[in-house]
Coordinates of N, CA and C in Angstrom, one line a residue:
M1 N -13.9 -17.8 -12.6 CA -13.6 -17.8 -11.3 C -13.7 -16.8 -10.2
E2 N -13.4 -16.8 -9.1 CA -13.9 -16.0 -8.0 C -12.9 -14.7 -8.1
K3 N -13.4 -13.7 -7.9 CA -12.6 -12.3 -7.9 C -11.4 -12.4 -7.0
I4 N -10.3 -11.8 -7.2 CA -9.4 -12.1 -6.2 C -9.1 -10.8 -5.8
K5 N -9.0 -10.4 -4.3 CA -9.0 -9.3 -3.7 C -7.8 -8.5 -3.9
L6 N -7.9 -7.4 -4.3 CA -6.7 -6.5 -4.6 C -6.5 -5.1 -3.8
M7 N -5.4 -5.2 -3.0 CA -5.0 -3.8 -3.0 C -3.9 -3.1 -3.7
S8 N -4.4 -2.0 -4.1 CA -3.5 -1.1 -5.2 C -2.6 0.0 -4.4
H9 N -1.7 0.3 -4.8 CA -0.9 1.1 -4.3 C -0.6 2.3 -5.5
L10 N -0.9 3.7 -4.8 CA -0.8 4.9 -5.5 C 0.3 5.6 -4.8
V11 N 0.6 6.8 -5.5 CA 1.7 7.8 -4.8 C 0.7 9.2 -4.8
A12 N 0.2 9.6 -3.6 CA -0.5 10.6 -3.7 C 0.1 11.8 -4.4
G13 N -0.5 12.2 -5.5 CA -0.2 13.8 -6.2 C 0.5 12.9 -7.7
Y14 N 0.5 11.9 -7.5 CA 1.8 11.7 -8.8 C 0.9 11.0 -10.3
P15 N 0.8 11.9 -11.3 CA 2.3 12.7 -11.6 C 1.6 14.2 -11.4
T16 N 0.3 13.8 -11.3 CA -0.4 15.6 -10.8 C -1.6 14.9 -10.0
D17 N -2.3 16.0 -9.5 CA -3.5 15.6 -8.3 C -4.4 15.2 -9.2
S18 N -4.7 15.7 -10.3 CA -5.7 15.5 -11.1 C -5.8 14.0 -11.8
L19 N -4.5 13.6 -12.5 CA -4.0 12.4 -12.9 C -3.9 11.3 -12.0
A20 N -3.5 11.6 -10.6 CA -3.6 10.8 -9.9 C -4.8 10.4 -9.2
L21 N -6.1 11.4 -9.3 CA -7.3 11.0 -9.1 C -8.0 10.5 -10.2
T22 N -7.6 10.3 -11.7 CA -8.0 9.6 -12.5 C -7.6 8.0 -12.2
A23 N -6.0 7.9 -11.9 CA -5.7 6.6 -11.4 C -6.5 6.2 -10.6
A24 N -6.8 6.7 -9.3 CA -7.6 6.1 -8.4 C -9.0 5.5 -8.6
R25 N -9.9 6.5 -9.6 CA -10.7 5.9 -10.3 C -10.6 4.7 -10.9
S26 N -9.7 4.7 -12.1 CA -9.6 3.3 -12.7 C -9.1 2.2 -12.0
L27 N -8.6 2.3 -10.8 CA -8.0 1.4 -9.9 C -9.5 0.6 -9.6
I28 N -10.2 1.5 -9.1 CA -11.4 0.8 -8.3 C -12.4 0.4 -9.5
A29 N -12.3 1.4 -10.7 CA -13.1 0.7 -12.0 C -12.8 -0.9 -12.2
G30 N -11.5 -1.1 -12.0 CA -10.8 -2.2 -12.5 C -11.0 -3.3 -11.5
G31 N -11.6 -3.2 -10.2 CA -11.9 -4.1 -9.5 C -10.9 -3.9 -8.0
A32 N -10.3 -2.9 -7.8 CA -9.3 -2.8 -6.7 C -10.2 -2.8 -5.3
D33 N -10.2 -3.3 -4.3 CA -10.8 -3.5 -3.0 C -10.6 -2.3 -2.2
I34 N -9.3 -2.3 -2.1 CA -8.3 -1.4 -1.2 C -7.4 -0.5 -2.3
L35 N -7.5 1.0 -1.4 CA -6.5 1.8 -2.0 C -5.1 1.8 -0.9
E36 N -4.2 1.5 -1.2 CA -3.1 2.0 -0.7 C -2.5 3.1 -0.7
I37 N -2.6 4.2 -0.3 CA -2.3 5.7 -0.7 C -0.8 5.9 -0.2
Q38 N 0.4 6.3 -0.9 CA 1.4 6.7 -0.1 C 1.9 8.1 -0.1
L39 N 2.1 8.6 1.1 CA 2.5 9.9 0.9 C 4.0 10.0 0.6
P40 N 4.1 10.8 -0.2 CA 5.7 10.7 -0.8 C 6.8 11.1 0.3
F41 N 8.0 10.5 0.1 CA 8.8 10.5 1.1 C 10.3 10.4 0.5
S42 N 11.4 11.2 1.2 CA 12.5 11.7 0.4 C 13.3 10.5 0.3
D43 N 13.5 9.8 1.6 CA 14.7 8.6 1.6 C 13.7 7.3 1.7
P44 N 13.3 6.9 1.1 CA 12.3 5.6 1.3 C 13.2 4.4 1.1
S45 N 12.9 3.4 2.4 CA 13.8 2.3 2.4 C 13.3 1.0 1.6
A46 N 12.0 0.9 1.6 CA 11.6 -0.1 0.7 C 11.1 -0.3 -0.7
D47 N 11.0 1.0 -1.1 CA 10.5 1.3 -2.4 C 11.5 1.3 -3.7
G48 N 11.3 0.6 -4.7 CA 12.0 0.5 -5.7 C 12.1 1.7 -6.6
P49 N 12.8 1.7 -7.8 CA 13.0 2.9 -8.6 C 11.7 3.5 -9.1
A50 N 10.8 3.1 -9.2 CA 9.2 3.7 -10.1 C 8.8 3.9 -9.1
I51 N 8.8 4.0 -7.8 CA 8.0 4.6 -6.7 C 8.7 5.7 -6.2
Q52 N 10.5 5.4 -5.9 CA 11.0 6.2 -5.7 C 11.2 7.6 -6.6
D53 N 11.1 7.1 -7.9 CA 11.2 8.7 -8.5 C 9.8 9.3 -8.7
A54 N 8.4 8.4 -8.5 CA 7.4 9.2 -8.5 C 7.4 10.2 -7.3
C55 N 7.8 9.7 -6.2 CA 7.9 10.4 -4.9 C 8.4 11.7 -5.2
T56 N 10.0 11.8 -5.8 CA 10.8 12.8 -6.0 C 10.5 13.7 -6.7
K57 N 9.5 13.1 -7.8 CA 8.9 14.4 -8.8 C 7.6 15.0 -8.0
V58 N 6.9 14.0 -7.3 CA 5.9 14.9 -6.3 C 6.5 15.9 -5.5
L59 N 7.6 15.3 -4.8 CA 8.2 16.6 -3.9 C 8.8 17.8 -4.4
S60 N 9.2 17.7 -5.4 CA 9.8 18.7 -6.1 C 8.8 19.8 -6.4
R61 N 7.7 19.5 -6.3 CA 6.4 20.7 -6.2 C 6.1 21.2 -4.9
K62 N 6.7 20.8 -4.0 CA 6.5 21.4 -2.7 C 5.3 20.7 -2.1
Y63 N 5.2 19.4 -2.6 CA 3.9 18.7 -1.9 C 4.0 18.5 -0.5
R64 N 3.3 18.8 0.3 CA 3.3 18.6 1.7 C 2.3 17.4 2.3
T65 N 2.7 16.9 3.6 CA 1.6 16.1 4.0 C 0.0 16.4 4.2
S66 N -0.1 17.5 4.2 CA -1.5 18.3 4.3 C -2.4 18.0 2.8
D67 N -1.4 18.4 1.7 CA -1.7 17.9 0.4 C -2.0 16.4 0.1
G68 N -1.2 15.8 0.5 CA -1.7 14.3 0.5 C -2.9 13.8 1.4
L69 N -3.0 14.3 2.5 CA -4.3 14.3 3.2 C -5.6 14.6 2.5
A70 N -5.5 15.8 2.0 CA -6.4 16.5 1.0 C -6.6 15.5 -0.2
F71 N -5.8 15.0 -0.8 CA -5.9 14.0 -1.9 C -6.7 12.7 -1.3
I72 N -6.4 12.2 -0.4 CA -7.2 11.2 0.2 C -8.5 11.5 0.7
K73 N -8.6 12.6 1.3 CA -10.0 13.1 1.5 C -11.2 13.3 0.3
K74 N -10.5 13.9 -0.7 CA -11.4 14.0 -1.9 C -11.5 12.5 -2.2
I75 N -10.5 11.4 -2.5 CA -11.0 9.9 -2.8 C -12.0 9.2 -1.9
H76 N -11.7 9.5 -0.6 CA -12.8 9.2 0.2 C -13.9 9.6 0.1
E77 N -14.1 10.6 0.2 CA -15.5 11.4 -0.3 C -16.2 11.0 -1.4
E78 N -15.3 10.6 -2.4 CA -16.0 9.9 -3.7 C -16.4 8.7 -3.9
F79 N -15.4 7.8 -3.2 CA -15.5 6.3 -2.7 C -15.6 6.0 -1.3
P80 N -16.6 6.4 -0.8 CA -16.6 6.1 0.9 C -16.6 4.9 1.1
D81 N -16.9 3.7 0.4 CA -17.0 2.4 0.6 C -15.8 1.6 0.3
T82 N -14.8 2.4 -0.1 CA -13.3 1.5 -0.4 C -12.6 2.3 0.5
P83 N -11.9 1.0 1.2 CA -11.2 1.3 2.7 C -9.6 1.9 1.8
I84 N -9.3 2.9 2.7 CA -7.9 3.7 2.3 C -7.1 3.5 3.3
Y85 N -5.8 2.9 2.8 CA -4.8 2.7 3.8 C -3.5 3.6 3.4
L86 N -3.1 4.5 4.4 CA -1.9 5.1 3.9 C -0.8 4.7 4.4
M87 N 0.0 4.8 3.6 CA 1.6 4.2 3.7 C 2.6 5.2 3.6
S88 N 3.1 5.1 4.6 CA 4.5 6.5 4.7 C 5.9 5.9 5.2
Y89 N 6.6 6.7 5.7 CA 7.7 6.1 6.6 C 7.4 6.8 8.1
G90 N 8.3 6.4 9.2 CA 8.1 6.8 10.3 C 8.5 8.4 10.7
S91 N 9.4 9.1 10.1 CA 9.7 10.5 10.4 C 8.5 11.0 10.1
L92 N 7.8 11.1 9.1 CA 6.5 11.8 8.6 C 5.4 11.7 9.7
V93 N 5.4 10.6 10.2 CA 4.2 10.2 11.2 C 4.7 10.7 12.6
Y94 N 6.1 10.5 13.0 CA 6.7 10.8 14.3 C 6.9 12.6 14.2
T95 N 7.4 13.3 13.5 CA 7.9 14.6 13.7 C 6.8 15.4 14.1
P96 N 5.2 15.4 13.8 CA 4.4 16.3 14.1 C 3.6 15.7 15.5
G97 N 3.9 14.4 15.9 CA 3.2 13.7 16.8 C 2.5 12.5 16.3
V98 N 2.6 11.6 16.6 CA 2.0 10.1 16.3 C 0.5 10.2 16.5
S99 N 0.2 10.6 17.8 CA -1.4 10.8 17.8 C -1.6 11.7 16.8
D100 N -1.0 12.9 17.1 CA -1.6 14.1 16.1 C -1.8 13.9 14.5
F101 N -0.7 12.9 14.3 CA -0.9 12.3 13.0 C -2.3 11.6 12.4
C102 N -2.1 10.6 13.3 CA -3.4 9.7 13.4 C -4.8 10.4 13.4
K103 N -4.9 11.2 14.1 CA -6.2 12.0 14.3 C -6.6 12.8 12.7
R104 N -5.1 13.5 12.2 CA -5.4 14.0 10.9 C -5.7 12.9 9.5
A105 N -5.2 11.9 9.8 CA -5.4 10.8 8.9 C -6.7 10.2 9.2
A106 N -7.1 10.1 10.2 CA -8.6 9.6 10.3 C -9.7 10.6 9.7
A107 N -9.5 11.8 10.0 CA -10.2 12.7 9.5 C -10.5 13.1 8.0
A108 N -9.2 12.6 7.4 CA -9.3 12.5 6.0 C -10.0 11.3 5.5
G109 N -10.4 10.4 6.2 CA -10.9 8.9 5.5 C -10.1 7.6 5.6
V110 N -9.2 7.7 6.2 CA -8.0 6.8 6.4 C -8.6 5.7 7.4
K111 N -8.2 4.4 6.8 CA -9.0 3.4 8.0 C -7.5 2.5 8.1
G112 N -6.8 2.5 7.7 CA -5.4 2.0 8.2 C -4.1 2.2 7.8
M113 N -3.0 2.4 8.5 CA -1.8 2.9 8.4 C -0.7 1.7 8.2
I114 N 0.5 2.0 7.2 CA 1.3 0.8 6.5 C 2.7 1.8 6.7
I115 N 3.4 1.6 8.1 CA 4.5 2.5 8.1 C 5.5 1.4 8.1
P116 N 6.1 0.9 7.2 CA 7.4 -0.1 7.3 C 8.5 -0.1 8.0
D117 N 9.1 1.2 8.4 CA 9.9 1.2 9.4 C 9.7 1.3 10.6
L118 N 8.5 1.5 11.1 CA 8.0 1.4 12.4 C 7.8 0.1 13.0
P119 N 8.6 -0.8 13.5 CA 8.6 -2.2 13.9 C 7.5 -2.5 14.8
F120 N 6.7 -3.8 14.7 CA 5.5 -3.7 15.6 C 5.5 -3.9 16.6
D121 N 6.6 -4.0 17.4 CA 7.0 -4.0 18.9 C 7.8 -2.8 19.4
H122 N 8.1 -1.9 18.5 CA 8.5 -0.4 18.8 C 8.0 0.4 18.2
D123 N 6.5 0.7 18.0 CA 6.0 1.2 16.9 C 5.5 3.0 17.3
E124 N 6.6 3.4 18.5 CA 6.3 4.9 18.9 C 4.6 5.4 19.1
G125 N 3.8 4.0 19.6 CA 2.7 4.5 20.2 C 1.6 4.3 18.8
L126 N 2.2 4.3 17.6 CA 1.4 4.0 16.5 C 0.0 3.3 16.7
T127 N 0.1 1.9 17.0 CA -0.9 1.1 17.2 C -2.1 1.4 18.0
D128 N -1.5 2.1 19.3 CA -2.9 2.7 20.3 C -3.4 4.0 19.5
A129 N -2.4 4.7 18.7 CA -3.1 5.9 18.4 C -4.0 5.7 17.2
C130 N -3.8 4.6 16.3 CA -4.7 4.2 15.4 C -6.2 3.7 16.2
K131 N -5.9 3.0 16.8 CA -6.9 2.4 17.6 C -7.9 3.7 18.3
E132 N -7.4 4.7 18.8 CA -8.0 5.6 19.4 C -8.8 6.5 18.2
N133 N -8.0 6.3 16.9 CA -9.0 7.6 16.0 C -9.7 6.3 15.0
G134 N -10.1 5.0 15.4 CA -10.9 4.0 14.6 C -10.3 3.5 13.4
M135 N -8.7 3.4 13.4 CA -8.0 2.9 12.4 C -7.3 1.7 12.9
I136 N -6.8 1.1 11.8 CA -5.9 0.0 11.9 C -4.5 0.0 11.6
N137 N -3.6 -0.6 12.8 CA -2.4 -0.3 12.3 C -1.9 -1.8 11.6
I138 N -1.1 -1.8 10.4 CA -1.1 -2.8 9.6 C 0.4 -3.2 9.7
P139 N 1.4 -3.9 10.5 CA 2.7 -4.2 10.5 C 3.1 -4.8 9.2
V140 N 4.6 -4.8 9.0 CA 5.1 -5.4 7.8 C 5.9 -6.4 8.6
A141 N 5.8 -7.6 7.8 CA 6.5 -9.0 8.0 C 7.5 -9.2 6.6
A142 N 8.7 -9.6 7.1 CA 9.6 -10.0 6.3 C 10.4 -10.7 5.9
P143 N 10.6 -11.8 4.7 CA 11.0 -12.9 5.0 C 12.7 -13.0 5.7
S144 N 13.2 -11.9 6.0 CA 14.6 -11.6 6.4 C 14.2 -11.6 8.2
M145 N 13.0 -11.8 8.3 CA 12.8 -12.1 10.0 C 13.0 -13.0 10.4
S146 N 13.7 -13.6 11.8 CA 13.8 -14.6 12.1 C 12.5 -15.3 12.4
D147 N 12.6 -16.5 12.6 CA 11.3 -17.5 13.0 C 10.6 -17.1 14.1
E148 N 11.7 -16.7 15.0 CA 11.1 -16.5 16.6 C 10.6 -15.1 16.4
R149 N 10.9 -13.9 15.9 CA 10.3 -12.8 15.4 C 9.1 -12.8 14.8
L150 N 9.0 -13.7 13.7 CA 8.0 -13.5 12.9 C 6.8 -14.2 13.6
D151 N 7.2 -15.4 14.4 CA 6.0 -15.9 15.3 C 5.3 -15.0 16.2
K152 N 6.4 -14.4 17.0 CA 5.9 -12.9 17.9 C 5.3 -12.1 17.1
L153 N 5.2 -11.6 16.1 CA 4.5 -10.6 15.3 C 3.2 -11.5 14.6
A154 N 3.4 -12.7 14.7 CA 1.9 -13.3 14.0 C 0.9 -13.6 15.1
H155 N 1.5 -13.6 16.2 CA 0.8 -14.0 17.5 C 0.4 -12.5 18.4
A156 N 0.8 -11.2 17.7 CA 0.5 -10.2 18.4 C -0.8 -9.6 18.4
G157 N -1.6 -10.5 17.5 CA -3.1 -9.7 17.5 C -3.6 -8.8 16.9
F158 N -2.7 -8.7 15.6 CA -3.2 -7.7 14.8 C -4.2 -8.3 13.6
P159 N -4.9 -7.7 13.4 CA -6.1 -8.1 12.3 C -5.4 -8.3 11.0
F160 N -4.5 -7.4 10.7 CA -4.1 -7.7 9.2 C -2.3 -7.5 9.6
I161 N -1.7 -8.3 8.7 CA -0.4 -8.2 8.6 C 0.1 -8.0 6.9
Y162 N 1.0 -7.2 6.7 CA 1.4 -6.8 5.4 C 2.7 -7.8 5.0
A163 N 2.5 -8.7 4.2 CA 3.8 -9.8 4.3 C 4.7 -9.2 2.7
A164 N 5.8 -8.6 3.0 CA 6.6 -8.4 2.0 C 7.1 -9.6 1.5
L165 N 6.8 -9.9 0.0 CA 7.3 -11.5 -0.2 C 8.4 -11.6 -0.3
R166 N 9.4 -10.9 -0.1 CA 10.7 -11.1 -0.3 C 11.7 -10.1 0.1
A167 N 12.7 -9.8 0.8 CA 13.4 -8.9 1.0 C 14.0 -8.1 0.1
G168 N 14.3 -6.7 0.2 CA 14.6 -6.1 -0.5 C 13.9 -4.6 -0.9
I169 N 13.8 -4.5 -2.3 CA 12.7 -3.4 -2.5 C 11.7 -3.7 -3.4
T170 N 10.7 -3.0 -3.6 CA 9.5 -3.4 -4.5 C 9.7 -3.2 -5.6
G171 N 9.2 -3.6 -6.4 CA 9.3 -3.5 -8.1 C 9.9 -4.4 -9.0
T172 N 10.9 -5.1 -8.6 CA 11.6 -6.1 -9.2 C 10.7 -7.6 -9.2
Q173 N 10.8 -8.2 -10.0 CA 9.8 -9.3 -10.1 C 9.9 -10.6 -9.2
T174 N 8.8 -11.0 -8.6 CA 8.7 -11.9 -7.5 C 8.3 -13.1 -7.9
T175 N 9.1 -14.4 -7.7 CA 8.7 -15.6 -8.1 C 7.9 -16.4 -6.7
I176 N 6.9 -16.9 -7.0 CA 5.8 -17.3 -6.1 C 6.2 -18.9 -5.9
D177 N 7.1 -19.3 -4.7 CA 7.2 -20.5 -5.2 C 7.0 -21.5 -3.7
E178 N 7.2 -22.4 -3.3 CA 7.3 -23.0 -1.9 C 7.7 -22.2 -1.0
G179 N 8.9 -21.5 -1.0 CA 9.3 -20.7 0.2 C 8.5 -19.8 0.2
T180 N 7.7 -18.9 -0.6 CA 7.0 -18.1 -0.5 C 5.5 -18.4 0.4
L181 N 5.3 -19.3 -0.2 CA 4.0 -19.7 0.7 C 4.2 -20.4 2.0
N182 N 5.2 -20.8 2.4 CA 5.7 -21.4 4.0 C 5.6 -20.0 5.0
F183 N 6.3 -19.1 3.8 CA 6.5 -17.6 4.6 C 5.0 -17.3 5.2
L184 N 4.2 -17.3 4.1 CA 2.8 -16.8 4.4 C 1.9 -17.7 5.3
K185 N 2.1 -18.8 5.5 CA 1.7 -19.7 6.7 C 2.3 -19.1 7.9
K186 N 3.4 -18.8 7.8 CA 4.0 -18.5 9.1 C 3.1 -17.1 9.7
V187 N 3.4 -16.4 8.7 CA 2.7 -14.9 9.0 C 1.4 -14.9 9.6
S188 N 0.3 -16.1 8.6 CA -0.9 -16.0 9.2 C -1.2 -17.2 10.4
A189 N 0.2 -17.6 10.9 CA 0.0 -18.8 12.1 C -0.9 -18.3 13.2
G190 N -0.9 -17.0 13.7 CA -1.6 -16.2 14.5 C -3.1 -16.0 14.4
G191 N -3.8 -16.1 13.3 CA -5.2 -15.8 13.0 C -5.1 -14.4 12.4
S192 N -3.9 -13.8 12.0 CA -4.2 -12.3 11.6 C -4.4 -12.7 9.8
K193 N -5.0 -11.8 9.3 CA -5.4 -12.0 8.1 C -4.1 -10.9 7.3
V194 N -3.8 -11.8 6.1 CA -2.7 -11.4 5.4 C -2.8 -10.5 4.2
Y195 N -2.0 -9.5 4.0 CA -1.8 -9.0 2.5 C -0.4 -9.1 2.0
G196 N -0.4 -9.8 0.8 CA 0.9 -10.2 0.4 C 1.1 -9.5 -0.9
G197 N 2.3 -8.8 -1.1 CA 3.0 -8.0 -1.8 C 4.4 -7.7 -2.2
F198 N 4.7 -7.1 -3.2 CA 6.3 -6.9 -3.5 C 6.6 -7.5 -4.7
G199 N 6.5 -6.9 -5.7 CA 6.9 -7.5 -7.4 C 5.9 -7.9 -7.6
I200 N 4.7 -8.0 -7.4 CA 3.5 -8.5 -8.0 C 3.1 -7.6 -9.4
S201 N 2.8 -8.2 -10.5 CA 2.6 -7.2 -11.8 C 1.9 -8.1 -12.8
T202 N 1.4 -9.2 -12.4 CA 0.9 -10.5 -13.4 C -0.2 -10.9 -13.0
G203 N -1.2 -11.4 -13.6 CA -2.3 -12.1 -13.3 C -2.0 -13.5 -12.9
E204 N -0.8 -14.2 -13.5 CA -0.6 -15.5 -12.9 C 0.0 -15.5 -11.8
Q205 N 1.1 -14.2 -11.4 CA 1.5 -14.1 -10.0 C 0.3 -14.0 -8.9
S206 N -0.9 -13.2 -9.4 CA -1.8 -13.1 -7.9 C -2.6 -14.5 -8.4
K207 N -3.0 -15.1 -9.1 CA -3.4 -16.6 -9.0 C -2.9 -17.3 -8.2
A208 N -1.6 -17.6 -8.0 CA -0.6 -18.4 -7.5 C -0.5 -18.0 -6.1
L209 N -0.9 -16.6 -6.0 CA -0.6 -16.3 -4.3 C -2.3 -16.1 -3.8
A210 N -3.3 -16.1 -4.6 CA -4.5 -15.9 -3.9 C -5.1 -16.6 -3.0
S211 N -4.7 -17.9 -3.0 CA -5.4 -18.9 -1.8 C -4.5 -18.6 -0.7
S212 N -3.3 -17.9 -0.6 CA -2.9 -18.0 1.0 C -2.8 -16.5 1.1
V213 N -3.7 -15.4 0.8 CA -3.4 -14.3 1.4 C -5.0 -13.8 1.4
D214 N -5.1 -12.6 2.1 CA -6.8 -12.2 2.1 C -6.4 -11.0 1.0
A215 N -5.6 -10.5 0.5 CA -5.5 -9.7 -0.8 C -4.4 -9.9 -1.2
I216 N -4.2 -9.6 -2.7 CA -2.7 -9.4 -3.2 C -2.6 -7.9 -3.4
V217 N -1.2 -7.6 -3.2 CA -1.1 -6.0 -3.3 C 0.0 -5.7 -4.2
A218 N -0.1 -4.8 -5.2 CA 0.4 -4.3 -6.1 C 0.5 -2.7 -6.4
G219 N 1.9 -2.3 -6.4 CA 2.1 -1.3 -6.7 C 2.8 -0.7 -7.7
S220 N 4.1 -0.9 -7.9 CA 5.2 -0.4 -8.8 C 4.6 -0.7 -10.2
V221 N 3.8 -1.9 -10.6 CA 3.4 -2.0 -11.8 C 2.4 -1.1 -12.1
F222 N 1.4 -0.5 -11.3 CA 0.7 0.3 -11.6 C 1.3 2.1 -11.8
V223 N 2.4 2.4 -10.9 CA 3.1 3.2 -10.7 C 4.0 3.5 -12.3
R224 N 4.3 2.5 -12.9 CA 4.9 2.4 -14.0 C 3.9 2.4 -15.3
L225 N 2.8 2.1 -15.2 CA 2.0 2.6 -16.1 C 1.6 3.9 -16.0
I226 N 1.3 4.3 -14.8 CA 0.8 5.7 -15.0 C 2.2 6.9 -15.7
T227 N 3.2 6.3 -15.4 CA 4.4 7.1 -15.8 C 4.4 7.3 -17.2
E228 N 4.1 5.7 -17.6 CA 4.4 5.7 -19.4 C 3.2 6.4 -20.2
A229 N 1.9 6.6 -19.4 CA 0.8 7.0 -20.1 C 0.1 8.8 -19.5
Q230 N 1.3 9.4 -18.8 CA 0.9 10.4 -18.1 C 0.4 11.6 -19.2
D231 N 1.0 11.4 -20.2 CA 0.4 12.2 -21.3 C -0.6 12.3 -22.0
D232 N -1.3 11.3 -21.8 CA -2.6 10.8 -22.4 C -3.6 10.1 -21.4
E233 N -4.4 11.1 -20.9 CA -5.2 10.5 -19.7 C -6.4 9.5 -19.8
K234 N -6.8 9.3 -21.1 CA -7.7 8.2 -21.4 C -6.9 7.2 -21.7
K235 N -5.5 7.2 -22.2 CA -4.9 5.7 -22.2 C -4.4 5.3 -20.5
L236 N -4.3 6.5 -20.0 CA -3.6 5.9 -18.6 C -4.8 5.2 -17.6
A237 N -6.0 5.7 -18.2 CA -7.4 5.3 -17.4 C -7.7 3.7 -17.9
Q238 N -7.6 3.5 -19.1 CA -7.8 2.5 -19.8 C -6.7 1.2 -19.4
T239 N -5.3 1.7 -19.2 CA -4.2 0.7 -19.2 C -4.5 0.2 -17.9
V240 N -4.7 1.6 -16.8 CA -4.8 0.9 -15.0 C -5.8 0.1 -14.9
T241 N -7.2 0.4 -15.6 CA -8.3 -0.3 -15.2 C -8.2 -1.7 -15.7
A242 N -7.5 -2.0 -16.8 CA -7.3 -3.3 -17.5 C -6.0 -3.9 -16.7
K243 N -5.1 -3.5 -15.9 CA -4.1 -4.1 -15.4 C -4.8 -4.6 -14.1
A244 N -5.6 -3.7 -13.4 CA -6.4 -3.9 -12.4 C -7.4 -5.2 -12.4
K245 N -8.0 -5.2 -13.6 CA -8.7 -6.5 -14.0 C -8.0 -7.7 -14.2
E246 N -7.2 -7.8 -14.8 CA -5.9 -8.7 -14.8 C -5.3 -9.5 -13.5
L247 N -5.2 -8.3 -12.8 CA -4.7 -8.9 -11.2 C -5.7 -9.7 -10.4
T248 N -7.1 -9.1 -10.7 CA -8.3 -9.6 -10.1 C -8.9 -11.0 -10.6
G249 N -8.1 -11.2 -11.7 CA -8.8 -12.5 -12.6 C -10.0 -12.0 -13.1
Q250 N -10.4 -10.8 -13.5 CA -11.4 -10.6 -14.2 C -11.4 -10.2 -15.5
A251 N -10.1 -10.0 -16.2 CA -9.7 -9.9 -17.7 C -10.2 -10.8 -18.5

């Protein structure tokens, strides 16, 4: 069967910079097309326990934005053809100044920004700052949005939209049903390509989603595998690569 496009999520620096780099290499070896790299944040609104715990552990090492960007730059230099999207929260971007943050992100090799708590129509200048620096802003659509607001987002001219497949936090299992597929149709109604994620952890789910999205997104599943194998680098590499192959339909 045709390979399913995968955007895989990583927390920068988790559990160490060295093991996070092993995980990134393993994801790409397993067929990940895009790396979504999260800058650790202390009070995330959309992340489930696996990612929250990973962020807390990295932050306990006094990990800073500059460390995360240095990590991204290292991956970009090793894999210049793999797009990297930076995921974080509004205050990390807004506090140093949106324009300045985007300039630094682009210099590290970031191609797109995913900031879930900056709404598409009140984004503090994020979309414009991304354009100025050769990046794209990828807004987040959620099933909790009203039809009117979802329609407005779908027709706002964004090249890509991240569709959170259900309300709440990442990491718990998502059922791909008629409601999910109808939601994705609404998100793509204006011609934007759609990335679909939240609770995707099996090849079965990714096959059910594949024809409705440009890429499936998986995060917590990889963070859990990294956590389980953090004392055995070889096992970490093998399990992460195997899961990426499963999700891309290549297992």
